[in-house]
Tab-separated table of C-alpha atoms in Angstrom:
chain	number	residue	atom	x	y	z
A	648	UNK	CA	-432.157	-53.572	45.095
A	649	UNK	CA	-432.887	-51.678	42.007
A	650	UNK	CA	-436.269	-50.543	43.458
A	651	UNK	CA	-434.516	-49.278	46.468
A	652	UNK	CA	-431.951	-47.245	44.395
A	653	UNK	CA	-434.679	-45.822	42.224
A	654	UNK	CA	-436.743	-44.850	45.174
A	655	UNK	CA	-433.751	-43.186	46.945
A	656	UNK	CA	-432.697	-41.253	43.750
A	657	UNK	CA	-436.475	-40.117	43.415
A	658	UNK	CA	-436.370	-38.923	47.004
A	659	UNK	CA	-433.026	-37.023	46.786
A	660	UNK	CA	-433.795	-35.336	43.431
A	661	UNK	CA	-437.305	-34.074	44.813
A	662	UNK	CA	-435.726	-31.859	47.476
A	663	UNK	CA	-433.087	-29.115	47.410
A	664	UNK	CA	-431.981	-27.449	50.651
A	665	UNK	CA	-433.181	-23.761	50.806
A	666	UNK	CA	-429.670	-22.481	51.225
A	667	UNK	CA	-428.299	-24.308	48.096
A	668	UNK	CA	-431.391	-23.206	46.132
A	669	UNK	CA	-430.775	-19.577	46.911
A	670	UNK	CA	-427.030	-19.939	46.093
A	671	UNK	CA	-427.912	-21.368	42.725
A	672	UNK	CA	-430.579	-18.747	41.924
A	673	UNK	CA	-428.211	-15.835	42.894
A	674	UNK	CA	-425.857	-16.962	40.292
A	675	UNK	CA	-428.382	-16.823	37.436
A	676	UNK	CA	-428.417	-13.946	35.015
A	677	UNK	CA	-431.063	-11.176	36.003
A	678	UNK	CA	-433.025	-12.003	32.883
A	679	UNK	CA	-433.321	-15.717	33.962
A	680	UNK	CA	-433.914	-14.825	37.571
A	681	UNK	CA	-436.873	-12.450	36.667
A	682	UNK	CA	-438.317	-15.505	34.466
A	683	UNK	CA	-438.063	-17.868	37.217
A	684	UNK	CA	-440.177	-15.633	39.639
A	685	UNK	CA	-443.260	-17.515	38.131
A	686	UNK	CA	-442.036	-20.995	39.194
A	687	UNK	CA	-443.435	-20.857	42.775
A	688	UNK	CA	-444.973	-18.254	45.067
A	689	UNK	CA	-441.863	-18.199	47.414
A	690	UNK	CA	-439.587	-16.974	44.479
A	691	UNK	CA	-441.755	-13.938	43.520
A	692	UNK	CA	-440.517	-11.918	46.283
A	693	UNK	CA	-436.960	-13.269	46.512
A	694	UNK	CA	-435.324	-9.883	45.729
A	695	UNK	CA	-437.025	-8.358	48.657
A	696	UNK	CA	-435.023	-10.689	50.900
A	697	UNK	CA	-431.865	-8.844	52.028
A	698	UNK	CA	-429.770	-11.895	52.365
A	699	UNK	CA	-430.632	-13.086	48.756
A	700	UNK	CA	-430.132	-9.521	47.448
A	701	UNK	CA	-426.813	-9.380	49.028
A	702	UNK	CA	-425.865	-12.748	47.144
A	703	UNK	CA	-427.109	-11.356	43.961
A	704	UNK	CA	-425.116	-8.242	44.514
A	705	UNK	CA	-421.716	-10.199	44.919
A	706	UNK	CA	-422.638	-12.452	41.926
A	707	UNK	CA	-423.214	-9.642	39.658
A	708	UNK	CA	-419.984	-7.756	40.612
A	709	UNK	CA	-417.900	-10.860	40.155
A	710	UNK	CA	-419.296	-13.225	37.679
A	711	UNK	CA	-419.155	-10.832	34.616
A	712	UNK	CA	-415.491	-9.865	34.846
A	713	UNK	CA	-414.740	-11.992	31.706
A	714	UNK	CA	-416.526	-9.185	29.831
A	715	UNK	CA	-413.729	-7.052	30.565
A	716	UNK	CA	-410.825	-9.270	29.798
A	717	UNK	CA	-407.937	-7.596	28.029
A	718	UNK	CA	-409.879	-4.196	28.214
A	719	UNK	CA	-408.514	-0.835	29.116
A	720	UNK	CA	-410.281	2.250	30.575
A	721	UNK	CA	-409.957	5.528	28.508
A	722	UNK	CA	-410.975	9.068	29.342
A	723	UNK	CA	-412.286	11.122	26.435
A	724	UNK	CA	-412.301	14.704	27.378
A	725	UNK	CA	-413.182	18.067	25.798
A	726	UNK	CA	-410.801	20.728	27.021
A	727	UNK	CA	-412.237	24.227	27.223
A	728	UNK	CA	-415.124	22.968	24.888
A	729	UNK	CA	-412.859	23.374	21.874
A	730	UNK	CA	-410.375	20.544	21.809
A	731	UNK	CA	-410.688	16.697	22.224
A	732	UNK	CA	-408.171	14.576	23.976
A	733	UNK	CA	-408.096	10.861	24.936
A	734	UNK	CA	-406.145	9.160	27.882
A	735	UNK	CA	-405.638	5.521	28.828
A	736	UNK	CA	-405.814	5.312	32.673
A	737	UNK	CA	-404.712	2.491	34.892
A	738	UNK	CA	-403.576	1.703	38.493
A	739	UNK	CA	-405.544	0.890	41.681
A	740	UNK	CA	-406.893	4.477	41.810
A	741	UNK	CA	-406.431	5.317	38.072
A	742	UNK	CA	-403.221	7.325	38.867
A	743	UNK	CA	-401.471	6.231	35.780
A	744	UNK	CA	-402.300	8.138	32.567
A	745	UNK	CA	-401.150	7.880	28.939
A	746	UNK	CA	-402.115	10.147	26.189
A	747	UNK	CA	-403.386	8.523	23.006
A	748	UNK	CA	-402.568	9.711	19.521
A	749	UNK	CA	-405.444	9.379	17.153
A	750	UNK	CA	-405.912	10.045	13.519
A	751	UNK	CA	-406.959	13.610	12.220
A	752	UNK	CA	-408.802	13.215	8.917
A	753	UNK	CA	-411.097	16.233	9.922
A	754	UNK	CA	-408.930	18.795	8.212
A	755	UNK	CA	-408.717	20.863	11.492
A	756	UNK	CA	-405.631	21.591	13.754
A	757	UNK	CA	-407.613	20.737	16.933
A	758	UNK	CA	-410.863	19.161	15.951
A	759	UNK	CA	-413.521	18.462	18.456
A	760	UNK	CA	-415.180	15.041	18.257
A	761	UNK	CA	-416.989	12.653	20.496
A	762	UNK	CA	-417.140	8.881	20.309
A	763	UNK	CA	-420.314	6.894	19.689
A	764	UNK	CA	-421.212	4.765	22.677
A	765	UNK	CA	-419.351	3.841	25.789
A	766	UNK	CA	-416.992	1.101	24.449
A	767	UNK	CA	-415.042	-0.067	21.434
A	768	UNK	CA	-416.798	-2.466	19.193
A	769	UNK	CA	-414.498	-5.220	18.549
A	770	UNK	CA	-411.550	-2.847	18.848
A	771	UNK	CA	-413.193	-0.233	16.697
A	772	UNK	CA	-414.131	3.301	17.630
A	773	UNK	CA	-416.694	5.464	15.785
A	774	UNK	CA	-415.501	9.129	15.904
A	775	UNK	CA	-418.217	11.876	15.059
A	776	UNK	CA	-417.260	15.428	14.071
A	777	UNK	CA	-420.049	17.983	13.597
A	778	UNK	CA	-417.888	20.883	12.344
A	779	UNK	CA	-416.788	19.389	9.095
A	780	UNK	CA	-419.385	19.400	6.324
A	781	UNK	CA	-417.835	16.518	4.394
A	782	UNK	CA	-416.221	14.327	6.871
A	783	UNK	CA	-418.483	13.537	9.794
A	784	UNK	CA	-417.998	9.991	10.697
A	785	UNK	CA	-414.616	8.028	10.957
A	786	UNK	CA	-414.001	4.482	12.015
A	787	UNK	CA	-410.542	4.211	14.072
A	788	UNK	CA	-408.667	1.140	15.269
A	789	UNK	CA	-406.263	2.511	18.062
A	790	UNK	CA	-404.280	-0.801	17.929
A	791	UNK	CA	-403.427	-0.771	14.244
A	792	UNK	CA	-403.627	3.001	13.996
A	793	UNK	CA	-405.741	2.614	10.880
A	794	UNK	CA	-408.984	4.554	10.183
A	795	UNK	CA	-411.616	4.622	7.628
A	796	UNK	CA	-413.704	7.782	6.637
A	797	UNK	CA	-417.277	6.878	6.183
A	798	UNK	CA	-418.795	8.421	3.002
A	799	UNK	CA	-421.420	10.965	3.214
A	800	UNK	CA	-425.056	10.101	2.791
A	801	UNK	CA	-426.551	10.702	-0.685
A	802	UNK	CA	-429.217	12.741	0.988
A	803	UNK	CA	-426.513	15.348	1.662
A	804	UNK	CA	-426.581	16.279	-2.077
A	805	UNK	CA	-430.384	16.850	-2.429
A	806	UNK	CA	-430.734	20.257	-4.231
A	807	UNK	CA	-432.043	23.186	-2.243
A	808	UNK	CA	-432.262	21.137	1.037
A	809	UNK	CA	-430.210	21.653	4.169
A	810	UNK	CA	-428.958	18.308	5.630
A	811	UNK	CA	-428.290	17.689	9.332
A	812	UNK	CA	-427.446	14.425	11.152
A	813	UNK	CA	-427.577	13.606	14.848
A	814	UNK	CA	-428.284	10.725	17.253
A	815	UNK	CA	-425.443	8.395	15.926
A	816	UNK	CA	-425.124	4.818	16.932
A	817	UNK	CA	-422.524	2.295	16.143
A	818	UNK	CA	-422.315	-1.445	16.503
A	819	UNK	CA	-421.443	-4.891	15.028
A	820	UNK	CA	-424.016	-7.143	13.288
A	821	UNK	CA	-422.885	-10.524	14.132
A	822	UNK	CA	-425.310	-12.162	11.667
A	823	UNK	CA	-423.869	-10.661	8.716
A	824	UNK	CA	-420.432	-10.001	10.232
A	825	UNK	CA	-420.710	-6.353	9.543
A	826	UNK	CA	-420.057	-3.117	11.242
A	827	UNK	CA	-422.872	-0.512	10.980
A	828	UNK	CA	-423.482	3.251	11.763
A	829	UNK	CA	-426.989	4.558	12.166
A	830	UNK	CA	-427.787	8.296	12.209
A	831	UNK	CA	-431.050	10.404	12.605
A	832	UNK	CA	-431.442	12.842	9.641
A	833	UNK	CA	-433.187	16.126	9.534
A	834	UNK	CA	-433.868	17.872	6.118
A	835	UNK	CA	-435.252	21.296	5.462
A	836	UNK	CA	-435.467	24.201	3.036
A	837	UNK	CA	-436.656	27.835	3.337
A	838	UNK	CA	-440.295	26.658	3.077
A	839	UNK	CA	-440.395	22.932	3.892
A	840	UNK	CA	-439.281	20.694	6.905
A	841	UNK	CA	-439.342	16.983	6.374
A	842	UNK	CA	-440.030	14.573	9.210
A	843	UNK	CA	-436.831	13.271	10.697
A	844	UNK	CA	-435.760	9.760	9.330
A	845	UNK	CA	-432.985	7.280	9.975
A	846	UNK	CA	-430.201	6.062	7.817
A	847	UNK	CA	-427.945	2.863	8.309
A	848	UNK	CA	-424.275	2.648	6.909
A	849	UNK	CA	-422.847	-0.811	6.210
A	850	UNK	CA	-419.026	-1.197	6.228
A	851	UNK	CA	-419.303	-4.220	3.988
A	852	UNK	CA	-421.256	-2.546	1.172
A	853	UNK	CA	-419.666	0.984	2.087
A	854	UNK	CA	-422.987	2.591	1.505
A	855	UNK	CA	-426.053	4.145	3.286
A	856	UNK	CA	-429.676	3.136	3.083
A	857	UNK	CA	-432.854	4.742	4.610
A	858	UNK	CA	-434.776	2.922	7.426
A	859	UNK	CA	-438.511	3.033	7.121
A	860	UNK	CA	-439.620	3.443	10.785
A	861	UNK	CA	-441.705	6.262	12.523
A	862	UNK	CA	-439.782	6.582	15.892
A	863	UNK	CA	-439.592	9.247	18.476
A	864	UNK	CA	-436.378	11.533	18.598
A	865	UNK	CA	-436.671	12.987	22.194
A	866	UNK	CA	-433.955	11.088	23.735
A	867	UNK	CA	-430.345	11.620	24.874
A	868	UNK	CA	-427.910	11.754	21.992
A	869	UNK	CA	-425.083	9.822	23.564
A	870	UNK	CA	-426.097	6.135	24.063
A	871	UNK	CA	-424.399	2.762	24.657
A	872	UNK	CA	-423.825	-0.407	22.606
A	873	UNK	CA	-424.030	-4.022	23.980
A	874	UNK	CA	-424.165	-7.360	21.977
A	875	UNK	CA	-425.300	-5.894	18.658
A	876	UNK	CA	-427.965	-3.452	20.081
A	877	UNK	CA	-427.546	0.240	20.544
A	878	UNK	CA	-429.512	1.969	23.434
A	879	UNK	CA	-430.577	5.580	24.276
A	880	UNK	CA	-432.281	6.873	27.325
A	881	UNK	CA	-435.375	9.001	26.274
A	882	UNK	CA	-437.916	11.154	27.966
A	883	UNK	CA	-440.700	13.844	27.511
A	884	UNK	CA	-439.010	16.842	29.266
A	885	UNK	CA	-442.534	18.023	30.228
A	886	UNK	CA	-443.560	14.700	31.871
A	887	UNK	CA	-440.600	12.482	32.881
A	888	UNK	CA	-442.661	10.149	34.779
A	889	UNK	CA	-445.070	8.992	31.944
A	890	UNK	CA	-442.961	9.305	28.959
A	891	UNK	CA	-439.458	8.134	30.102
A	892	UNK	CA	-438.204	4.872	28.208
A	893	UNK	CA	-435.197	3.108	26.741
A	894	UNK	CA	-434.949	3.253	23.084
A	895	UNK	CA	-432.971	0.560	21.196
A	896	UNK	CA	-431.994	-0.494	17.749
A	897	UNK	CA	-430.994	-4.021	16.950
A	898	UNK	CA	-428.300	-4.044	14.233
A	899	UNK	CA	-428.935	-7.730	13.256
A	900	UNK	CA	-432.737	-7.283	12.631
A	901	UNK	CA	-432.604	-3.496	12.098
A	902	UNK	CA	-435.595	-3.070	14.312
A	903	UNK	CA	-436.226	-0.370	16.861
A	904	UNK	CA	-437.882	-1.178	20.269
A	905	UNK	CA	-438.904	0.893	23.252
A	906	UNK	CA	-438.722	-0.369	26.792
A	907	UNK	CA	-440.660	1.500	29.693
A	908	UNK	CA	-438.597	2.393	32.695
A	909	UNK	CA	-439.089	0.498	36.025
A	910	UNK	CA	-441.591	1.586	38.467
A	911	UNK	CA	-440.494	4.363	40.741
A	912	UNK	CA	-441.549	5.393	44.348
A	913	UNK	CA	-444.229	7.881	44.116
A	914	UNK	CA	-442.625	9.825	46.905
A	915	UNK	CA	-439.684	10.943	44.568
A	916	UNK	CA	-440.058	14.323	42.849
A	917	UNK	CA	-439.139	13.674	39.275
A	918	UNK	CA	-437.789	17.304	38.731
A	919	UNK	CA	-434.742	16.243	40.835
A	920	UNK	CA	-433.887	13.109	39.111
A	921	UNK	CA	-430.739	12.919	36.753
A	922	UNK	CA	-430.692	9.640	34.740
A	923	UNK	CA	-427.882	7.974	32.642
A	924	UNK	CA	-427.580	4.786	30.766
A	925	UNK	CA	-424.298	2.751	31.151
A	926	UNK	CA	-422.980	-0.825	30.533
A	927	UNK	CA	-422.323	-2.129	33.924
A	928	UNK	CA	-420.478	-5.584	34.193
A	929	UNK	CA	-421.823	-6.648	30.820
A	930	UNK	CA	-425.473	-5.588	31.428
A	931	UNK	CA	-427.476	-2.462	30.489
A	932	UNK	CA	-428.011	-0.167	33.686
A	933	UNK	CA	-430.090	2.754	34.307
A	934	UNK	CA	-428.608	5.019	37.014
A	935	UNK	CA	-431.115	7.306	38.613
A	936	UNK	CA	-429.664	9.968	40.792
A	937	UNK	CA	-432.209	11.548	43.088
A	938	UNK	CA	-430.535	14.750	43.939
A	939	UNK	CA	-433.153	16.062	46.473
A	940	UNK	CA	-432.512	12.964	48.730
A	941	UNK	CA	-428.752	12.443	47.977
A	942	UNK	CA	-428.818	8.814	46.763
A	943	UNK	CA	-428.724	6.970	43.460
A	944	UNK	CA	-430.516	3.810	42.207
A	945	UNK	CA	-429.035	1.235	39.769
A	946	UNK	CA	-431.432	-0.877	37.864
A	947	UNK	CA	-430.542	-3.551	35.478
A	948	UNK	CA	-432.485	-4.476	32.219
A	949	UNK	CA	-433.173	-8.046	31.772
A	950	UNK	CA	-434.944	-8.190	28.532
A	951	UNK	CA	-435.583	-5.605	25.863
A	952	UNK	CA	-439.126	-4.437	25.713
A	953	UNK	CA	-440.210	-5.969	28.941
A	954	UNK	CA	-440.774	-3.378	31.733
A	955	UNK	CA	-441.145	-6.235	34.346
A	956	UNK	CA	-437.618	-7.451	33.603
A	957	UNK	CA	-435.953	-4.494	35.349
A	958	UNK	CA	-434.092	-5.386	38.511
A	959	UNK	CA	-433.361	-2.516	40.997
A	960	UNK	CA	-430.195	-3.975	42.302
A	961	UNK	CA	-428.362	-1.199	44.192
A	962	UNK	CA	-429.440	1.824	46.254
A	963	UNK	CA	-426.400	4.076	47.208
A	964	UNK	CA	-427.142	6.622	49.817
A	965	UNK	CA	-425.471	9.696	51.036
A	966	UNK	CA	-423.621	10.865	47.985
A	967	UNK	CA	-424.636	14.633	47.987
A	968	UNK	CA	-422.101	15.978	45.257
A	969	UNK	CA	-422.753	13.551	42.235
A	970	UNK	CA	-424.786	14.820	39.314
A	971	UNK	CA	-424.863	12.096	36.450
A	972	UNK	CA	-422.964	9.161	35.381
A	973	UNK	CA	-420.357	9.380	32.588
A	974	UNK	CA	-419.212	5.670	32.234
A	975	UNK	CA	-418.192	2.624	34.153
A	976	UNK	CA	-414.872	0.770	34.806
A	977	UNK	CA	-414.001	-2.898	35.091
A	978	UNK	CA	-414.990	-3.911	38.638
A	979	UNK	CA	-418.263	-2.229	39.491
A	980	UNK	CA	-416.735	1.311	39.304
A	981	UNK	CA	-419.192	4.126	38.177
A	982	UNK	CA	-417.726	7.336	37.054
A	983	UNK	CA	-419.693	10.634	37.782
A	984	UNK	CA	-419.664	14.200	37.029
A	985	UNK	CA	-420.145	16.203	40.154
A	986	UNK	CA	-422.244	19.230	40.754
A	987	UNK	CA	-419.063	21.577	40.725
A	988	UNK	CA	-417.553	19.951	37.560
A	989	UNK	CA	-415.219	17.346	39.103
A	990	UNK	CA	-414.599	13.885	38.078
A	991	UNK	CA	-415.030	11.085	40.634
A	992	UNK	CA	-415.686	7.308	40.693
A	993	UNK	CA	-417.631	5.061	43.126
A	994	UNK	CA	-416.817	1.444	43.669
A	995	UNK	CA	-419.914	-0.434	44.349
A	996	UNK	CA	-417.908	-3.370	45.911
A	997	UNK	CA	-416.099	-1.299	48.410
A	998	UNK	CA	-418.676	1.647	48.654
A	999	UNK	CA	-415.691	4.121	48.420
A	1000	UNK	CA	-415.762	7.206	46.293
A	1001	UNK	CA	-412.577	9.018	45.083
A	1002	UNK	CA	-411.884	12.133	42.981
A	1003	UNK	CA	-409.780	12.018	39.808
A	1004	UNK	CA	-407.493	14.726	38.465
A	1005	UNK	CA	-408.069	16.081	34.956
A	1006	UNK	CA	-407.055	19.022	32.733
A	1007	UNK	CA	-409.104	22.259	33.028
A	1008	UNK	CA	-411.531	23.718	35.481
A	1009	UNK	CA	-414.517	21.673	34.745
A	1010	UNK	CA	-414.655	18.149	33.274
A	1011	UNK	CA	-416.503	17.572	30.069
A	1012	UNK	CA	-416.334	14.088	28.612
A	1013	UNK	CA	-416.835	10.444	29.367
A	1014	UNK	CA	-415.325	7.140	30.333
A	1015	UNK	CA	-414.876	4.476	27.587
A	1016	UNK	CA	-413.844	0.802	27.728
A	1017	UNK	CA	-411.512	-0.486	25.038
A	1018	UNK	CA	-410.502	-3.892	23.850
A	1019	UNK	CA	-407.473	-4.307	21.561
A	1020	UNK	CA	-407.854	-6.202	18.168
A	1021	UNK	CA	-405.207	-6.467	15.529
A	1022	UNK	CA	-407.637	-6.977	12.470
A	1023	UNK	CA	-407.088	-4.102	10.019
A	1024	UNK	CA	-410.204	-2.115	9.034
A	1025	UNK	CA	-409.342	-2.510	5.428
A	1026	UNK	CA	-409.920	-6.275	5.759
A	1027	UNK	CA	-413.276	-5.707	7.243
A	1028	UNK	CA	-414.888	-3.988	4.344
A	1029	UNK	CA	-413.399	-6.102	1.473
C-alpha cells in the first residue's frame, strides 16, 4: 500500500497541466518570470504568447494594488511658470480637487519649487527651491504640517568659488533607518571649473558628505524613487539609440548603477521618441512615446543593471495627442502632457483616455502619490 501511495504521489507531482502552469507563472513578479525563462525551452518565448501576455497584463494591473493602500493622488503645478500649487485629486474621473497648504520657509511670497521624485517617502516630501541661495531643500510632512530645512553644504562656502546644485534625489535607507538627499554639485571660478561631483545628506547626522564616484550627468533631472533606490532616465542627445540608459543610486549601499534600455525595433526613428520614467503599480516603468506612429510602449524593469530583465508589457496604439508621461495613478492610470499643453490620463485597464481641467493655458507640473504618516520629522533626526 505504501509503495502504491508513493508511486502515485510521484506521478502526480511530476506533471502540472499547461493551463495551470501558465496561470501560476503569470502571477509571478516580472523579475522572477524573466529568471524562469531558462528553466525550459518552451518558457523562453512565453511573453510572445498573446494569451499568456494577457494573463500577465491582468496580474500586473491587479496584484500590486497594496502598493497604493491608503495613498492619495496629488497634482503639483507651476502656474504661469512663477508660482507652485498643489492639489489632492480624487473621484472616479479625478473630478474632486482640494488645494493643499504647504510650509513656506523660502522667504518668498510665492516661491516656485519642485518635488523630488514622484511619490512621498514614508509620508515625507523633499521640496527643492533654486531661487533662494541659503534655503534650497526642505523636508515636509503634509499630515503633521511639520517641515525641516536641510542645512547647506559646506562646499557652498569655499572662498572664490561659485556653487551650483542640480539633479536632486530623495529616499529612505531602510538599513540605517535614515532619510537621505543626494545632489550633483558644480563648482567654478573665473579661471577654474571643477568636475561635477555628488554629495549626500543624512537626516540622522544632519550633515553632508561627498561621494567618490565618476558618473555621467547627461540625464533628466526629475527622477523617481522606489524601495530605497532613486532612478533617472539618461541619454546622449546626439545618439539616443546607443547611449540611453537608466541611472540609479542605491541609498543603502550608496552605489550608482547604470542599466541599458531594452532593445527597440530598428524601424523606429529615435528622433521621434519621447521617453519618461515612472513608478507603475510598484514597478519601475519606462514609457516610450513614438510620436511618428502615434503609440506608446511600456517596459517594466525586472532587475537593476540587467538589460535582459526588461519586459515590454504594453503597446498602446492610436493616441496621437500625447507627448510625455508626468506620473501615474493607483489602478494603471498614466497621466500625460499633450502636444497642445493639456493634461490627460489613460487607463491601461479600460483603455480609455480623458482630459482633466487645470488652472492656466498650458499645464506644467507632475502627478505624485502620497501616503499619510503621523511620525513627526523632529523624531526622525534625533
